mmCIF file of C-alpha atoms in Angstrom:
data_model
loop_
_atom_site.group_PDB
_atom_site.id
_atom_site.type_symbol
_atom_site.label_atom_id
_atom_site.label_comp_id
_atom_site.label_asym_id
_atom_site.label_seq_id
_atom_site.Cartn_x
_atom_site.Cartn_y
_atom_site.Cartn_z
ATOM 1 C CA MET E 1 -26.252 16.431 52.715
ATOM 2 C CA PRO E 2 -26.046 20.167 52.020
ATOM 3 C CA TYR E 3 -27.600 21.545 48.863
ATOM 4 C CA THR E 4 -25.214 22.148 45.976
ATOM 5 C CA SER E 5 -25.705 23.853 42.636
ATOM 6 C CA PHE E 6 -23.667 23.813 39.450
ATOM 7 C CA VAL E 7 -21.731 26.954 38.562
ATOM 8 C CA ASP E 8 -21.489 27.701 34.849
ATOM 9 C CA VAL E 9 -19.475 30.255 32.903
ATOM 10 C CA LEU E 10 -20.750 31.535 29.561
ATOM 11 C CA LEU E 11 -18.866 33.690 27.066
ATOM 12 C CA LEU E 12 -20.397 36.585 25.156
ATOM 13 C CA LEU E 13 -18.327 37.250 22.036
ATOM 14 C CA VAL E 14 -19.977 40.150 20.235
ATOM 15 C CA ARG E 15 -18.783 41.590 16.935
ATOM 16 C CA ASP E 16 -20.668 44.097 14.765
ATOM 17 C CA GLY E 17 -23.916 43.496 16.655
ATOM 18 C CA HIS E 18 -23.642 39.715 16.328
ATOM 19 C CA VAL E 19 -23.025 37.141 19.059
ATOM 20 C CA LEU E 20 -21.168 33.860 18.538
ATOM 21 C CA LEU E 21 -23.187 30.715 19.219
ATOM 22 C CA ALA E 22 -22.289 27.036 18.962
ATOM 23 C CA ARG E 23 -24.685 24.247 17.958
ATOM 24 C CA ARG E 24 -24.495 21.496 20.575
ATOM 25 C CA HIS E 25 -23.831 18.007 19.259
ATOM 26 C CA ASN E 26 -23.356 14.600 20.886
ATOM 27 C CA THR E 27 -23.330 15.986 24.468
ATOM 28 C CA GLY E 28 -26.471 14.381 25.880
ATOM 29 C CA TYR E 29 -28.003 17.760 26.770
ATOM 30 C CA ALA E 30 -29.769 20.194 24.410
ATOM 31 C CA ASP E 31 -28.153 18.606 21.364
ATOM 32 C CA GLY E 32 -29.101 20.450 18.170
ATOM 33 C CA GLN E 33 -29.651 23.725 20.040
ATOM 34 C CA TRP E 34 -27.543 26.882 19.953
ATOM 35 C CA ASN E 35 -25.571 27.880 23.032
ATOM 36 C CA LEU E 36 -22.852 30.323 24.025
ATOM 37 C CA PRO E 37 -19.355 28.906 24.454
ATOM 38 C CA SER E 38 -19.622 27.728 28.041
ATOM 39 C CA GLY E 39 -18.912 25.121 30.658
ATOM 40 C CA LYS E 40 -18.885 24.192 34.302
ATOM 41 C CA LEU E 41 -16.527 25.492 36.923
ATOM 42 C CA GLU E 42 -13.871 22.934 37.790
ATOM 43 C CA GLU E 43 -12.557 22.275 41.300
ATOM 44 C CA GLY E 44 -9.990 24.841 42.427
ATOM 45 C CA GLU E 45 -10.829 27.215 39.559
ATOM 46 C CA ASP E 46 -12.276 30.725 39.814
ATOM 47 C CA VAL E 47 -14.970 31.788 37.353
ATOM 48 C CA VAL E 48 -12.652 34.037 35.325
ATOM 49 C CA ALA E 49 -10.064 31.275 34.899
ATOM 50 C CA ALA E 50 -12.911 28.950 33.880
ATOM 51 C CA VAL E 51 -14.238 31.206 31.115
ATOM 52 C CA ILE E 52 -10.695 31.748 29.788
ATOM 53 C CA ARG E 53 -10.178 27.951 29.721
ATOM 54 C CA GLU E 54 -13.533 27.309 28.041
ATOM 55 C CA ALA E 55 -12.794 29.955 25.370
ATOM 56 C CA ARG E 56 -9.558 28.198 24.498
ATOM 57 C CA GLU E 57 -11.087 24.695 24.582
ATOM 58 C CA GLU E 58 -14.285 25.440 22.648
ATOM 59 C CA VAL E 59 -13.551 28.246 20.188
ATOM 60 C CA ALA E 60 -9.725 28.392 20.155
ATOM 61 C CA ILE E 61 -9.313 32.004 21.233
ATOM 62 C CA ASP E 62 -7.071 33.487 23.895
ATOM 63 C CA LEU E 63 -8.335 35.832 26.582
ATOM 64 C CA ASP E 64 -6.702 37.653 29.452
ATOM 65 C CA ARG E 65 -8.489 38.518 32.682
ATOM 66 C CA GLY E 66 -8.434 42.193 31.688
ATOM 67 C CA ASP E 67 -10.356 41.408 28.475
ATOM 68 C CA LEU E 68 -13.478 40.348 30.374
ATOM 69 C CA ASP E 69 -16.384 42.139 31.995
ATOM 70 C CA MET E 70 -18.895 40.340 34.181
ATOM 71 C CA ALA E 71 -22.015 41.091 32.124
ATOM 72 C CA THR E 72 -24.858 39.333 33.928
ATOM 73 C CA SER E 73 -25.761 36.269 35.929
ATOM 74 C CA VAL E 74 -28.708 33.895 35.747
ATOM 75 C CA HIS E 75 -30.024 31.602 38.454
ATOM 76 C CA CYS E 76 -31.643 28.955 36.313
ATOM 77 C CA ARG E 77 -33.784 25.935 37.011
ATOM 78 C CA ASN E 78 -34.187 23.577 34.072
ATOM 79 C CA PRO E 79 -37.424 21.676 33.338
ATOM 80 C CA GLU E 80 -36.057 18.676 35.277
ATOM 81 C CA GLY E 81 -35.787 20.868 38.392
ATOM 82 C CA GLU E 82 -31.972 21.072 38.470
ATOM 83 C CA ALA E 83 -30.659 24.485 39.515
ATOM 84 C CA ARG E 84 -27.505 26.190 38.318
ATOM 85 C CA VAL E 85 -25.958 29.629 38.451
ATOM 86 C CA GLY E 86 -24.451 31.064 35.287
ATOM 87 C CA PHE E 87 -21.929 33.891 35.083
ATOM 88 C CA PHE E 88 -21.998 35.546 31.650
ATOM 89 C CA PHE E 89 -18.750 37.290 30.717
ATOM 90 C CA HIS E 90 -18.449 39.769 27.849
ATOM 91 C CA ALA E 91 -15.084 39.770 26.086
ATOM 92 C CA ARG E 92 -14.112 43.284 24.987
ATOM 93 C CA GLN E 93 -11.274 41.807 22.919
ATOM 94 C CA TRP E 94 -9.662 38.450 22.190
ATOM 95 C CA ARG E 95 -6.778 36.996 20.265
ATOM 96 C CA GLY E 96 -7.363 34.615 17.385
ATOM 97 C CA GLU E 97 -10.308 34.002 15.096
ATOM 98 C CA PRO E 98 -13.029 31.889 16.741
ATOM 99 C CA GLY E 99 -13.258 28.385 15.331
ATOM 100 C CA ASN E 100 -14.918 25.115 16.279
ATOM 101 C CA ALA E 101 -12.258 23.508 18.475
ATOM 102 C CA GLU E 102 -14.565 20.708 19.706
ATOM 103 C CA PRO E 103 -16.240 19.179 16.629
ATOM 104 C CA HIS E 104 -17.062 16.076 18.685
ATOM 105 C CA LYS E 105 -19.340 18.259 20.896
ATOM 106 C CA CYS E 106 -20.284 21.049 18.501
ATOM 107 C CA SER E 107 -21.563 20.673 14.940
ATOM 108 C CA ARG E 108 -20.788 24.304 14.017
ATOM 109 C CA ILE E 109 -20.395 27.858 15.245
ATOM 110 C CA GLU E 110 -22.080 30.895 13.755
ATOM 111 C CA TRP E 111 -22.583 34.625 14.389
ATOM 112 C CA PHE E 112 -26.202 35.744 14.956
ATOM 113 C CA PRO E 113 -27.684 39.219 15.455
ATOM 114 C CA VAL E 114 -27.685 39.739 19.203
ATOM 115 C CA ASP E 115 -31.330 40.852 19.035
ATOM 116 C CA ARG E 116 -32.483 37.947 16.788
ATOM 117 C CA LEU E 117 -31.270 34.673 18.231
ATOM 118 C CA PRO E 118 -32.381 31.470 16.503
ATOM 119 C CA ALA E 119 -35.616 29.914 17.749
ATOM 120 C CA ASP E 120 -33.694 26.813 18.848
ATOM 121 C CA THR E 121 -31.377 28.667 21.261
ATOM 122 C CA VAL E 122 -30.981 27.041 24.683
ATOM 123 C CA PRO E 123 -33.418 28.988 26.943
ATOM 124 C CA TYR E 124 -30.714 29.581 29.594
ATOM 125 C CA THR E 125 -28.467 31.163 26.934
ATOM 126 C CA ARG E 126 -31.360 33.235 25.570
ATOM 127 C CA ALA E 127 -32.140 34.565 29.060
ATOM 128 C CA GLY E 128 -28.531 35.670 29.616
ATOM 129 C CA VAL E 129 -28.161 37.285 26.184
ATOM 130 C CA GLU E 130 -31.424 39.190 26.636
ATOM 131 C CA GLN E 131 -30.352 40.409 30.088
ATOM 132 C CA PHE E 132 -27.000 41.498 28.616
ATOM 133 C CA ARG E 133 -28.786 43.472 25.893
ATOM 134 C CA ARG E 134 -30.971 45.212 28.489
ATOM 135 C CA GLY E 135 -28.035 45.923 30.798
ATOM 136 C CA GLU E 136 -29.536 43.810 33.590
ATOM 137 C CA ARG E 137 -26.942 42.342 35.955
ATOM 138 C CA PHE E 138 -29.040 39.479 37.321
ATOM 139 C CA GLY E 139 -32.070 37.399 36.445
ATOM 140 C CA LEU E 140 -34.017 34.266 37.265
ATOM 141 C CA HIS E 141 -35.030 31.710 34.665
ATOM 142 C CA GLY E 142 -37.277 28.657 35.119
ATOM 143 C CA TRP E 143 -38.398 29.446 38.659
ATOM 144 C CA PRO E 144 -42.111 29.702 39.502
#
């Protein structure tokens, strides 16, 4: 069987030097940790359509393709050895005020200084945010 890897999309909403994070809850992975609004690519969906869908589903905002810049990507391997590729999109603008649209999966959302993320931020998210801050377009996380 050929090797496959998950493709993730992650949304960078930045306002006044702060980035929006969501505290994971009841998901079975990294519960209690802070993460960017994000999700997996679905079959037949391109990465831009996926991040627009996830923005609507998770934080109830509307985005157009022209609102987004591909900020960085991370090829990540988690401690269990599972690999994934994450595309981090920066939204220059959006419509609506972000809110917690999935309280069954997210205990709350909050804005944090982009240069001072909480200690309990998902490492994959932290890696992407730090690369974004440094202007780096690609990085590896969790590989030897």
